[in-house]
Amino acid sequence: MSVIRIALPVPLRQSFDYLLPAGIEVQVGCRVRVPFGKRALVGIVWQLQPADAFAEDALKPIIEPLDAAPVLSEHLCQLLSFAADYYHHPLGEVLISAIPALLREGKPLPTGQSLSYQLTQAGETTAEADLKRAPKQLALWQQLQQGALAADSITSEQRPALRALLQKQLVTAIEVPFAPYPALTAASAGLKLTTDQALAVSAIVQAQGRFQPFLLEGITGSGKTEVYLQSIAPLLAQGQQVLVLVPEIGLTPQTLARFADRFAVPVLSWHSGLTDTERLGCWQQAATGSAAIVIGTRSALFLRFARLGLIVVDEEHDASLKQQDGFRYHARDLAIKRAALEQCPVVLGSATPSLESLHNALQGRFQLLTLSSRASGQQLPTLELINLQQQPVQFGLANTTIQQIKHTLQQGFQVMLFLNRRGFAPALSCQECGWVADCQRCDASMTWHKSDRQLNCHHCGSSRPVPRQCGHCGSTRLVPLGQGTEQLEAQLQPMFPDYPVVRLDRDSTRRKGSLAEALHQITQGGPQLIVGTQMLAKGHHFPQVTLVVIVDVDGALFSSDFRAPEQLAQLITQVAGRAGRARHAGKVLLQSRYPDHGMLQDILHNGYDSFARLALTERQQTLLPPYQFLALFRAESHQDELPRQWLQQLVELVQTEAPEVQLLGPIRAPLERKAGKYRWQLHCYSASRSGLHQLLNQLIAASQSWPLTRKLRWQLDVDPVDLS
DNA sequence: GTAAAAGAAGGC
DNA sequence: CCTTCTTTTACT
């Protein structure tokens, strides 16, 4: 009997030791089932024969080992251990989040086989004439003559034909073991590169086999994807694997097709839409080396790879790379760590790099690769500020804006209107007394969704019918306050009756397939108006749009979040990248009531690059990230006083233990009450990363013995992206 | 996090 | 003295 240490998926910052009965072999990274209180849990073996084991007579034996070989590789264990420390999240929960749900539940790892179909002997020898009357079957039969087909490559239209062929015993199901994909032999035909692109590709290719982070800064249309593709090609020729991380909304069929069409190797996608079985299949294909390229959202970073040769983080500035609940990791930052462990290059790509990455590049930690011209030779769109205070405004659109929309449509092009507020109106108000329909549980107004005939709270998800009377004075004169996409769509239609208006937001695309439908209608072309939220700014490419209107840029100008200017500059630049086509330069109209605002002027005249460098000096002067490290404690409770008191206890501890750490708080969260809970924050700034983390460990350890800690919910966000 | 034990509050 | 709800504690 020996003792092993197991990481268990419980929110406890401690490890648990168990007895390993003689004769049972396990390794670090293997799953085991163990008794835990009255239940049985699946845990990960973390240490064999720990030196400081728990009293041996109090140990229970494990129930059963679940793996013959580790499910987590050594590199992954190191990465996850680092991440658990860095983000101060319980190790067991971090480890378990890195394996597919089916493995988490203790299901056995399929023996590395995938289902395929191949012709039987009868099938090989059967004559074409026999299938003449069944064209679907004939087509499938002909396809199978080229070789076996994987079960997941069979389309739903082919299923009936397959069933028929199986019945006739012309086809049989076989289990094919996952094997490393065959290395690419034929050179793929890439596009001709610009000088910038060629330099970038050669730098990345030369970094093969060693750790080297790159920041690929390329204006939209400069051909970043082509750089990825051509950097990948030599790796595929060596049978290496590539991981491409993309923002949640950026994983479109077009992105996938771009990679799949170029190389004759297996390209897999990893995203939240997969079923548990699909996820396990994908996980295994990455782990066995049978997948060559995996394109996925942030959690793909924790996939196991047999021979990882390169990591690409596309749109590295995108906030969706940071997990916003539970284990709050940043996939971009951990991608750097992973590349260091795997000894491979990592490419962060963006038209609008985050200030963090730009800072790293300027400090020489990342090699900066710049693509400064558009590959198509196409002109950059022009930006124009529209002053909302100096001219008549109709439905939130200035006269000049309306004129330019009309002009663009008449020329046969498309217009995109960007408004980051869904619903009909963000509030419903009483004209007599000024009362606003509030959410009962949040400190916010409810959004009027006219077509659903209800009020929705966008913060807690609650809804109620639209009131007929004012909740305060009883008046029936209730009017919408402000404008959402639903309203803009309704107002544009009568204004431009000859052109279709398409709306793209979470509400209009809720029905399955409706997004694809809308995208189809847009790419089919013809002049039309496209209204939408940030779905428009990311991922999709609309080649016929030559005019983009940002209906309201002012929201971000006076935000308390120090990242708001950066995010607005990124949005403007990203949206601008959607405008214009080969021979028609695009135009972006920024509607503002404060057109003289310094930041708008700077973006307008000098572009994102200049804005970003200026913003960095500002961050340096104000001692904000990336010049200082930030950690954010959040606490919430139904009682208003508790979170503030708890955070105040932290403050007192910091003042004695680490007086050099600067604090802001306890302050109320921007949305002070959400879903009935009062929310408070404490911001901790430090010039020393290690000093800050040491302090955080001390704070967490100390707080565990405070009675208050059990009376509220708290969380720690390291390097927060969203301060709300 | 779950589950059970311990404690507090209320009914008769 | 019993039930029911809330709080505390253990979990290897």
PDB file of C-alpha atoms in Angstrom, chain A residues 244-443:
ATOM      1  CA  VAL A 244      -5.577  28.246 -33.585  1.00  0.00           C
ATOM      2  CA  LEU A 245      -7.498  30.131 -30.888  1.00  0.00           C
ATOM      3  CA  VAL A 246     -10.245  32.453 -32.071  1.00  0.00           C
ATOM      4  CA  PRO A 247     -12.832  34.625 -30.255  1.00  0.00           C
ATOM      5  CA  GLU A 248     -16.175  32.997 -29.528  1.00  0.00           C
ATOM      6  CA  ILE A 249     -17.946  34.813 -32.297  1.00  0.00           C
ATOM      7  CA  GLY A 250     -15.094  34.439 -34.781  1.00  0.00           C
ATOM      8  CA  LEU A 251     -15.395  30.709 -35.247  1.00  0.00           C
ATOM      9  CA  THR A 252     -17.516  30.823 -38.365  1.00  0.00           C
ATOM     10  CA  PRO A 253     -17.774  28.174 -41.087  1.00  0.00           C
ATOM     11  CA  GLN A 254     -15.798  30.581 -43.329  1.00  0.00           C
ATOM     12  CA  THR A 255     -12.834  30.620 -40.930  1.00  0.00           C
ATOM     13  CA  LEU A 256     -12.876  26.837 -40.779  1.00  0.00           C
ATOM     14  CA  ALA A 257     -13.183  26.493 -44.547  1.00  0.00           C
ATOM     15  CA  ARG A 258     -10.234  28.786 -45.097  1.00  0.00           C
ATOM     16  CA  PHE A 259      -7.947  26.306 -43.305  1.00  0.00           C
ATOM     17  CA  ALA A 260      -9.669  23.137 -44.475  1.00  0.00           C
ATOM     18  CA  ASP A 261      -9.618  24.160 -48.142  1.00  0.00           C
ATOM     19  CA  ARG A 262      -5.929  24.977 -48.157  1.00  0.00           C
ATOM     20  CA  PHE A 263      -4.457  21.781 -46.748  1.00  0.00           C
ATOM     21  CA  ALA A 264      -5.344  18.146 -47.296  1.00  0.00           C
ATOM     22  CA  VAL A 265      -5.113  17.384 -43.569  1.00  0.00           C
ATOM     23  CA  PRO A 266      -7.751  16.924 -40.865  1.00  0.00           C
ATOM     24  CA  VAL A 267      -8.965  20.299 -39.554  1.00  0.00           C
ATOM     25  CA  LEU A 268     -11.164  20.192 -36.458  1.00  0.00           C
ATOM     26  CA  SER A 269     -13.173  22.819 -34.673  1.00  0.00           C
ATOM     27  CA  TRP A 270     -13.662  23.049 -30.924  1.00  0.00           C
ATOM     28  CA  HIS A 271     -16.439  25.242 -29.576  1.00  0.00           C
ATOM     29  CA  SER A 272     -19.354  25.315 -27.162  1.00  0.00           C
ATOM     30  CA  GLY A 273     -21.770  23.934 -29.737  1.00  0.00           C
ATOM     31  CA  LEU A 274     -20.264  20.427 -29.763  1.00  0.00           C
ATOM     32  CA  THR A 275     -22.024  17.548 -28.023  1.00  0.00           C
ATOM     33  CA  ASP A 276     -20.160  15.704 -25.272  1.00  0.00           C
ATOM     34  CA  THR A 277     -19.405  12.821 -27.631  1.00  0.00           C
ATOM     35  CA  GLU A 278     -18.103  15.163 -30.321  1.00  0.00           C
ATOM     36  CA  ARG A 279     -15.902  16.875 -27.775  1.00  0.00           C
ATOM     37  CA  LEU A 280     -14.399  13.607 -26.648  1.00  0.00           C
ATOM     38  CA  GLY A 281     -13.750  12.646 -30.268  1.00  0.00           C
ATOM     39  CA  CYS A 282     -12.033  15.937 -30.981  1.00  0.00           C
ATOM     40  CA  TRP A 283     -10.029  15.702 -27.763  1.00  0.00           C
ATOM     41  CA  GLN A 284      -8.805  12.241 -28.728  1.00  0.00           C
ATOM     42  CA  GLN A 285      -7.905  13.258 -32.245  1.00  0.00           C
ATOM     43  CA  ALA A 286      -5.802  16.114 -30.918  1.00  0.00           C
ATOM     44  CA  ALA A 287      -4.234  13.867 -28.277  1.00  0.00           C
ATOM     45  CA  THR A 288      -3.366  11.065 -30.702  1.00  0.00           C
ATOM     46  CA  GLY A 289      -2.073  13.405 -33.375  1.00  0.00           C
ATOM     47  CA  SER A 290      -4.811  12.409 -35.775  1.00  0.00           C
ATOM     48  CA  ALA A 291      -5.958  16.035 -36.032  1.00  0.00           C
ATOM     49  CA  ALA A 292      -3.514  18.343 -37.803  1.00  0.00           C
ATOM     50  CA  ILE A 293      -5.147  21.686 -37.100  1.00  0.00           C
ATOM     51  CA  VAL A 294      -7.571  22.514 -34.311  1.00  0.00           C
ATOM     52  CA  ILE A 295      -9.422  25.813 -34.494  1.00  0.00           C
ATOM     53  CA  GLY A 296     -11.184  26.576 -31.278  1.00  0.00           C
ATOM     54  CA  THR A 297     -12.392  29.014 -28.673  1.00  0.00           C
ATOM     55  CA  ARG A 298     -10.443  29.673 -25.473  1.00  0.00           C
ATOM     56  CA  SER A 299     -10.879  26.268 -23.822  1.00  0.00           C
ATOM     57  CA  ALA A 300      -9.138  24.623 -26.795  1.00  0.00           C
ATOM     58  CA  LEU A 301      -5.962  25.845 -25.122  1.00  0.00           C
ATOM     59  CA  PHE A 302      -6.280  22.922 -22.696  1.00  0.00           C
ATOM     60  CA  LEU A 303      -6.517  20.257 -25.386  1.00  0.00           C
ATOM     61  CA  ARG A 304      -3.845  17.654 -25.309  1.00  0.00           C
ATOM     62  CA  PHE A 305      -1.623  17.474 -28.406  1.00  0.00           C
ATOM     63  CA  ALA A 306       0.737  14.754 -29.511  1.00  0.00           C
ATOM     64  CA  ARG A 307       3.148  17.081 -31.350  1.00  0.00           C
ATOM     65  CA  LEU A 308       2.173  20.723 -31.000  1.00  0.00           C
ATOM     66  CA  GLY A 309       4.252  22.864 -33.352  1.00  0.00           C
ATOM     67  CA  LEU A 310       2.604  26.293 -33.251  1.00  0.00           C
ATOM     68  CA  ILE A 311      -0.095  28.227 -31.413  1.00  0.00           C
ATOM     69  CA  VAL A 312      -1.940  31.060 -33.136  1.00  0.00           C
ATOM     70  CA  VAL A 313      -4.113  33.413 -31.082  1.00  0.00           C
ATOM     71  CA  ASP A 314      -6.221  35.320 -33.568  1.00  0.00           C
ATOM     72  CA  GLU A 315      -7.855  38.618 -32.526  1.00  0.00           C
ATOM     73  CA  GLU A 316      -5.709  38.482 -29.417  1.00  0.00           C
ATOM     74  CA  HIS A 317      -7.246  41.738 -28.108  1.00  0.00           C
ATOM     75  CA  ASP A 318     -10.683  40.136 -27.906  1.00  0.00           C
ATOM     76  CA  ALA A 319     -12.225  40.052 -24.444  1.00  0.00           C
ATOM     77  CA  SER A 320     -13.828  36.653 -25.016  1.00  0.00           C
ATOM     78  CA  LEU A 321     -10.396  35.054 -24.620  1.00  0.00           C
ATOM     79  CA  LYS A 322     -10.766  35.812 -20.909  1.00  0.00           C
ATOM     80  CA  GLN A 323     -13.122  33.503 -19.057  1.00  0.00           C
ATOM     81  CA  GLN A 324     -15.500  35.673 -17.065  1.00  0.00           C
ATOM     82  CA  ASP A 325     -16.689  33.238 -14.392  1.00  0.00           C
ATOM     83  CA  GLY A 326     -15.362  30.407 -12.281  1.00  0.00           C
ATOM     84  CA  PHE A 327     -11.787  29.757 -13.323  1.00  0.00           C
ATOM     85  CA  ARG A 328     -11.044  33.213 -14.754  1.00  0.00           C
ATOM     86  CA  TYR A 329      -8.102  32.523 -17.018  1.00  0.00           C
ATOM     87  CA  HIS A 330      -6.910  34.469 -20.025  1.00  0.00           C
ATOM     88  CA  ALA A 331      -6.363  32.097 -22.947  1.00  0.00           C
ATOM     89  CA  ARG A 332      -3.934  34.502 -24.622  1.00  0.00           C
ATOM     90  CA  ASP A 333      -1.681  34.762 -21.602  1.00  0.00           C
ATOM     91  CA  LEU A 334      -1.792  31.030 -20.928  1.00  0.00           C
ATOM     92  CA  ALA A 335      -1.053  30.395 -24.618  1.00  0.00           C
ATOM     93  CA  ILE A 336       2.287  32.121 -24.084  1.00  0.00           C
ATOM     94  CA  LYS A 337       2.973  29.898 -21.078  1.00  0.00           C
ATOM     95  CA  ARG A 338       1.960  26.791 -23.005  1.00  0.00           C
ATOM     96  CA  ALA A 339       4.209  27.674 -25.934  1.00  0.00           C
ATOM     97  CA  ALA A 340       7.088  28.096 -23.492  1.00  0.00           C
ATOM     98  CA  LEU A 341       6.430  24.640 -22.040  1.00  0.00           C
ATOM     99  CA  GLU A 342       6.029  23.011 -25.451  1.00  0.00           C
ATOM    100  CA  GLN A 343       9.002  24.902 -26.871  1.00  0.00           C
ATOM    101  CA  CYS A 344       7.134  26.184 -29.888  1.00  0.00           C
ATOM    102  CA  PRO A 345       6.399  29.606 -31.381  1.00  0.00           C
ATOM    103  CA  VAL A 346       3.164  31.441 -30.597  1.00  0.00           C
ATOM    104  CA  VAL A 347       1.661  34.111 -32.832  1.00  0.00           C
ATOM    105  CA  LEU A 348      -0.727  36.719 -31.416  1.00  0.00           C
ATOM    106  CA  GLY A 349      -2.536  38.370 -34.281  1.00  0.00           C
ATOM    107  CA  SER A 350      -4.704  41.467 -34.340  1.00  0.00           C
ATOM    108  CA  ALA A 351      -5.447  44.609 -36.290  1.00  0.00           C
ATOM    109  CA  THR A 352      -5.883  46.312 -32.940  1.00  0.00           C
ATOM    110  CA  PRO A 353      -3.461  44.734 -30.458  1.00  0.00           C
ATOM    111  CA  SER A 354      -4.247  44.931 -26.768  1.00  0.00           C
ATOM    112  CA  LEU A 355      -2.135  47.446 -24.899  1.00  0.00           C
ATOM    113  CA  GLU A 356      -0.715  44.531 -22.899  1.00  0.00           C
ATOM    114  CA  SER A 357       0.627  42.797 -26.001  1.00  0.00           C
ATOM    115  CA  LEU A 358       1.816  46.006 -27.564  1.00  0.00           C
ATOM    116  CA  HIS A 359       3.704  46.772 -24.370  1.00  0.00           C
ATOM    117  CA  ASN A 360       5.282  43.316 -24.434  1.00  0.00           C
ATOM    118  CA  ALA A 361       6.321  43.875 -28.038  1.00  0.00           C
ATOM    119  CA  LEU A 362       7.788  47.295 -27.337  1.00  0.00           C
ATOM    120  CA  GLN A 363       9.690  45.833 -24.375  1.00  0.00           C
ATOM    121  CA  GLY A 364      11.161  43.205 -26.664  1.00  0.00           C
ATOM    122  CA  ARG A 365       9.455  40.258 -24.991  1.00  0.00           C
ATOM    123  CA  PHE A 366       7.443  39.621 -28.172  1.00  0.00           C
ATOM    124  CA  GLN A 367       8.861  39.966 -31.652  1.00  0.00           C
ATOM    125  CA  LEU A 368       6.754  42.516 -33.503  1.00  0.00           C
ATOM    126  CA  LEU A 369       5.693  41.654 -37.046  1.00  0.00           C
ATOM    127  CA  THR A 370       3.842  44.434 -38.841  1.00  0.00           C
ATOM    128  CA  LEU A 371       1.663  44.194 -41.924  1.00  0.00           C
ATOM    129  CA  SER A 372       1.176  47.768 -42.983  1.00  0.00           C
ATOM    130  CA  SER A 373      -0.474  47.536 -46.383  1.00  0.00           C
ATOM    131  CA  ARG A 374      -3.698  45.881 -47.429  1.00  0.00           C
ATOM    132  CA  ALA A 375      -2.878  42.753 -49.416  1.00  0.00           C
ATOM    133  CA  SER A 376      -5.538  43.532 -51.986  1.00  0.00           C
ATOM    134  CA  GLY A 377      -4.085  46.979 -52.538  1.00  0.00           C
ATOM    135  CA  GLN A 378      -7.454  48.212 -51.371  1.00  0.00           C
ATOM    136  CA  GLN A 379      -7.639  51.621 -49.728  1.00  0.00           C
ATOM    137  CA  LEU A 380      -8.335  51.995 -46.033  1.00  0.00           C
ATOM    138  CA  PRO A 381     -11.749  53.394 -45.241  1.00  0.00           C
ATOM    139  CA  THR A 382     -12.004  57.016 -44.188  1.00  0.00           C
ATOM    140  CA  LEU A 383     -13.400  57.962 -40.804  1.00  0.00           C
ATOM    141  CA  GLU A 384     -15.725  60.936 -40.441  1.00  0.00           C
ATOM    142  CA  LEU A 385     -17.129  62.412 -37.256  1.00  0.00           C
ATOM    143  CA  ILE A 386     -20.753  63.493 -37.405  1.00  0.00           C
ATOM    144  CA  ASN A 387     -21.701  66.153 -34.880  1.00  0.00           C
ATOM    145  CA  LEU A 388     -25.080  65.266 -33.412  1.00  0.00           C
ATOM    146  CA  GLN A 389     -25.437  68.678 -31.789  1.00  0.00           C
ATOM    147  CA  GLN A 390     -25.236  70.904 -34.833  1.00  0.00           C
ATOM    148  CA  GLN A 391     -27.911  69.486 -37.076  1.00  0.00           C
ATOM    149  CA  PRO A 392     -31.382  67.958 -37.097  1.00  0.00           C
ATOM    150  CA  VAL A 393     -31.459  64.394 -35.851  1.00  0.00           C
ATOM    151  CA  GLN A 394     -34.134  61.927 -36.848  1.00  0.00           C
ATOM    152  CA  PHE A 395     -34.392  58.571 -35.068  1.00  0.00           C
ATOM    153  CA  GLY A 396     -30.873  58.991 -33.743  1.00  0.00           C
ATOM    154  CA  LEU A 397     -29.436  59.633 -37.198  1.00  0.00           C
ATOM    155  CA  ALA A 398     -28.076  63.032 -38.221  1.00  0.00           C
ATOM    156  CA  ASN A 399     -29.171  64.549 -41.529  1.00  0.00           C
ATOM    157  CA  THR A 400     -25.734  64.106 -43.095  1.00  0.00           C
ATOM    158  CA  THR A 401     -25.771  60.468 -42.027  1.00  0.00           C
ATOM    159  CA  ILE A 402     -29.144  59.900 -43.671  1.00  0.00           C
ATOM    160  CA  GLN A 403     -27.964  61.607 -46.858  1.00  0.00           C
ATOM    161  CA  GLN A 404     -24.879  59.400 -47.050  1.00  0.00           C
ATOM    162  CA  ILE A 405     -26.910  56.256 -46.413  1.00  0.00           C
ATOM    163  CA  LYS A 406     -29.247  57.225 -49.257  1.00  0.00           C
ATOM    164  CA  HIS A 407     -26.324  57.905 -51.559  1.00  0.00           C
ATOM    165  CA  THR A 408     -24.644  54.593 -50.787  1.00  0.00           C
ATOM    166  CA  LEU A 409     -27.829  52.601 -51.369  1.00  0.00           C
ATOM    167  CA  GLN A 410     -28.458  54.387 -54.661  1.00  0.00           C
ATOM    168  CA  GLN A 411     -24.994  53.397 -55.809  1.00  0.00           C
ATOM    169  CA  GLY A 412     -26.001  49.789 -55.193  1.00  0.00           C
ATOM    170  CA  PHE A 413     -23.931  49.147 -52.070  1.00  0.00           C
ATOM    171  CA  GLN A 414     -24.795  48.047 -48.560  1.00  0.00           C
ATOM    172  CA  VAL A 415     -24.867  50.092 -45.366  1.00  0.00           C
ATOM    173  CA  MET A 416     -24.083  48.731 -41.931  1.00  0.00           C
ATOM    174  CA  LEU A 417     -25.433  50.450 -38.831  1.00  0.00           C
ATOM    175  CA  PHE A 418     -23.809  49.535 -35.589  1.00  0.00           C
ATOM    176  CA  LEU A 419     -25.688  50.047 -32.330  1.00  0.00           C
ATOM    177  CA  ASN A 420     -24.563  48.087 -29.321  1.00  0.00           C
ATOM    178  CA  ARG A 421     -27.950  47.962 -27.615  1.00  0.00           C
ATOM    179  CA  ARG A 422     -30.453  45.268 -28.423  1.00  0.00           C
ATOM    180  CA  GLY A 423     -34.187  45.465 -27.850  1.00  0.00           C
ATOM    181  CA  PHE A 424     -36.529  48.292 -28.795  1.00  0.00           C
ATOM    182  CA  ALA A 425     -35.560  50.779 -26.084  1.00  0.00           C
ATOM    183  CA  PRO A 426     -33.253  50.508 -23.068  1.00  0.00           C
ATOM    184  CA  ALA A 427     -35.945  51.957 -20.810  1.00  0.00           C
ATOM    185  CA  LEU A 428     -39.663  52.643 -20.562  1.00  0.00           C
ATOM    186  CA  SER A 429     -40.509  55.891 -18.802  1.00  0.00           C
ATOM    187  CA  CYS A 430     -43.548  57.814 -17.562  1.00  0.00           C
ATOM    188  CA  GLN A 431     -44.035  61.098 -19.325  1.00  0.00           C
ATOM    189  CA  GLU A 432     -45.891  62.607 -16.360  1.00  0.00           C
ATOM    190  CA  CYS A 433     -43.566  61.915 -13.448  1.00  0.00           C
ATOM    191  CA  GLY A 434     -40.377  60.522 -14.981  1.00  0.00           C
ATOM    192  CA  TRP A 435     -40.722  57.068 -13.403  1.00  0.00           C
ATOM    193  CA  VAL A 436     -38.683  54.356 -15.164  1.00  0.00           C
ATOM    194  CA  ALA A 437     -39.598  50.661 -15.247  1.00  0.00           C
ATOM    195  CA  ASP A 438     -36.844  49.119 -13.114  1.00  0.00           C
ATOM    196  CA  CYS A 439     -35.759  45.546 -12.640  1.00  0.00           C
ATOM    197  CA  GLN A 440     -36.929  44.294  -9.231  1.00  0.00           C
ATOM    198  CA  ARG A 441     -33.675  42.467  -8.595  1.00  0.00           C
ATOM    199  CA  CYS A 442     -31.088  44.742 -10.236  1.00  0.00           C
ATOM    200  CA  ASP A 443     -30.100  48.342 -10.030  1.00  0.00           C
TER     201      ASP A 443
END
